[in-house]
């Protein structure tokens, strides 16, 4: 479990806002051997991290779930993603089992550009998947790959949110940045696409897309924290636009793979000084509406 003071700090914040808890749309649960490899990559400060990145919550699965529950996280995700073909279907099978034994997890699935993708995405939807993860940076693929066109169509038709790491943080990838996503949305304008990490560091361009397409949301994962502000600060003049998009900003943490304590992600939001109503919506109301979570 997290230290008692962390739990107290998290609970005091959402209780002080009159919330029933928090919805965290960006947490990572995946098969143990896959997560071990992810942690090893962070430990080595690999090229997609670009800097030392200590894992704050390196515990076993049951303890990580218990930590989120102790914080008062009422719903969370199991963000998982393939880095090569012939991996996504297996990950989806694991995620379905995790969601079945973890009722507060929003059943999560993923995909990769491969001929089998439409079939296993359809299967995941039929099994009750409520959110998908697309990691353009780690997967090193163009979201406009023709093999994915049927997948985007299925997700757009179903109104199923897709949390997509498409910004160029922490380091650029071949297909990261707003351009590929802008082309995708031009073809699938009804997509409920959740831009992970606020599109860091191309914040302004992704805010543009959110203002243009009503289905585009942004998650706050790692944005505004001291760790991210050091290398990719959010431009203060853009805060007004954040306020205007207050109904489409969702709280995400990147738990357990964060290099600081969980309460800091919440404090980083409150110091934006966008008001209690905005913070309540970001921490709970917006995601509750998007996913049909009761108050």
PDB file of C-alpha atoms in Angstrom, residues 10-11 14-15 18-27 29 64-78 98-99 101-107 130 251 253 255 262 266 280 282-285 287-289 291-295:
ATOM      1  CA  UNK A  10      -5.536  12.229  -2.042  1.00  0.00           C
ATOM      2  CA  UNK A  11      -8.754  11.628  -0.128  1.00  0.00           C
ATOM      3  CA  UNK A  14     -11.485  14.938  -3.593  1.00  0.00           C
ATOM      4  CA  UNK A  15     -13.555  14.997  -0.417  1.00  0.00           C
ATOM      5  CA  UNK A  18     -17.517  17.203  -2.627  1.00  0.00           C
ATOM      6  CA  UNK A  19     -16.734  14.321  -4.987  1.00  0.00           C
ATOM      7  CA  UNK A  20     -17.555  10.630  -4.460  1.00  0.00           C
ATOM      8  CA  UNK A  21     -13.992   9.760  -5.527  1.00  0.00           C
ATOM      9  CA  UNK A  22     -11.800   9.948  -8.624  1.00  0.00           C
ATOM     10  CA  UNK A  23     -11.922   8.410 -12.084  1.00  0.00           C
ATOM     11  CA  UNK A  24      -8.418   7.775 -13.419  1.00  0.00           C
ATOM     12  CA  UNK A  25      -8.556   7.067 -17.161  1.00  0.00           C
ATOM     13  CA  UNK A  26      -4.848   6.331 -17.590  1.00  0.00           C
ATOM     14  CA  UNK A  27      -3.520   3.567 -15.342  1.00  0.00           C
ATOM     15  CA  UNK A  29      -2.212  -3.037 -15.649  1.00  0.00           C
ATOM     16  CA  UNK A  64      -1.526  -1.793  -6.877  1.00  0.00           C
ATOM     17  CA  UNK A  65      -5.282  -2.324  -7.117  1.00  0.00           C
ATOM     18  CA  UNK A  66      -5.580  -1.903  -3.346  1.00  0.00           C
ATOM     19  CA  UNK A  67      -3.575   1.329  -3.516  1.00  0.00           C
ATOM     20  CA  UNK A  68      -5.932   2.872  -6.070  1.00  0.00           C
ATOM     21  CA  UNK A  69      -8.954   1.809  -4.039  1.00  0.00           C
ATOM     22  CA  UNK A  70      -7.446   3.294  -0.878  1.00  0.00           C
ATOM     23  CA  UNK A  71      -6.909   6.569  -2.734  1.00  0.00           C
ATOM     24  CA  UNK A  72     -10.617   6.564  -3.573  1.00  0.00           C
ATOM     25  CA  UNK A  73     -10.235   5.866  -7.286  1.00  0.00           C
ATOM     26  CA  UNK A  74     -13.680   4.553  -8.154  1.00  0.00           C
ATOM     27  CA  UNK A  75     -12.858   3.542 -11.732  1.00  0.00           C
ATOM     28  CA  UNK A  76      -9.600   3.063 -13.597  1.00  0.00           C
ATOM     29  CA  UNK A  77      -8.217   1.444 -16.743  1.00  0.00           C
ATOM     30  CA  UNK A  78      -5.720  -1.249 -17.663  1.00  0.00           C
ATOM     31  CA  UNK A  98      -8.424  -8.674 -15.400  1.00  0.00           C
ATOM     32  CA  UNK A  99     -11.612  -6.648 -15.866  1.00  0.00           C
ATOM     33  CA  UNK A 101     -11.926 -10.071 -11.608  1.00  0.00           C
ATOM     34  CA  UNK A 102     -11.578  -6.323 -11.012  1.00  0.00           C
ATOM     35  CA  UNK A 103     -15.042  -4.750 -11.317  1.00  0.00           C
ATOM     36  CA  UNK A 104     -13.803  -1.180 -10.817  1.00  0.00           C
ATOM     37  CA  UNK A 105     -11.550  -1.503 -13.879  1.00  0.00           C
ATOM     38  CA  UNK A 106     -12.998  -0.181 -17.127  1.00  0.00           C
ATOM     39  CA  UNK A 107     -12.532  -3.125 -19.491  1.00  0.00           C
ATOM     40  CA  UNK A 130     -15.249   0.157 -22.801  1.00  0.00           C
ATOM     41  CA  UNK A 251      -7.800  13.014 -15.164  1.00  0.00           C
ATOM     42  CA  UNK A 253      -2.086   9.555 -13.744  1.00  0.00           C
ATOM     43  CA  UNK A 255      -0.005   4.892 -12.244  1.00  0.00           C
ATOM     44  CA  UNK A 262       0.280  10.124  -6.808  1.00  0.00           C
ATOM     45  CA  UNK A 266      -3.728  16.144  -8.210  1.00  0.00           C
ATOM     46  CA  UNK A 280     -14.465  18.459 -10.079  1.00  0.00           C
ATOM     47  CA  UNK A 282     -11.772  16.761 -14.573  1.00  0.00           C
ATOM     48  CA  UNK A 283     -11.349  14.436 -11.599  1.00  0.00           C
ATOM     49  CA  UNK A 284     -14.740  12.783 -11.863  1.00  0.00           C
ATOM     50  CA  UNK A 285     -17.639  14.319 -13.767  1.00  0.00           C
ATOM     51  CA  UNK A 287     -15.147  10.639 -17.200  1.00  0.00           C
ATOM     52  CA  UNK A 288     -18.279   9.572 -15.346  1.00  0.00           C
ATOM     53  CA  UNK A 289     -20.356  11.000 -18.180  1.00  0.00           C
ATOM     54  CA  UNK A 291     -18.191   6.032 -19.403  1.00  0.00           C
ATOM     55  CA  UNK A 292     -21.625   6.032 -17.793  1.00  0.00           C
ATOM     56  CA  UNK A 293     -20.308   5.799 -14.233  1.00  0.00           C
ATOM     57  CA  UNK A 294     -22.962   6.621 -11.597  1.00  0.00           C
ATOM     58  CA  UNK A 295     -22.401   9.428  -9.100  1.00  0.00           C
TER      59      UNK A 295
END
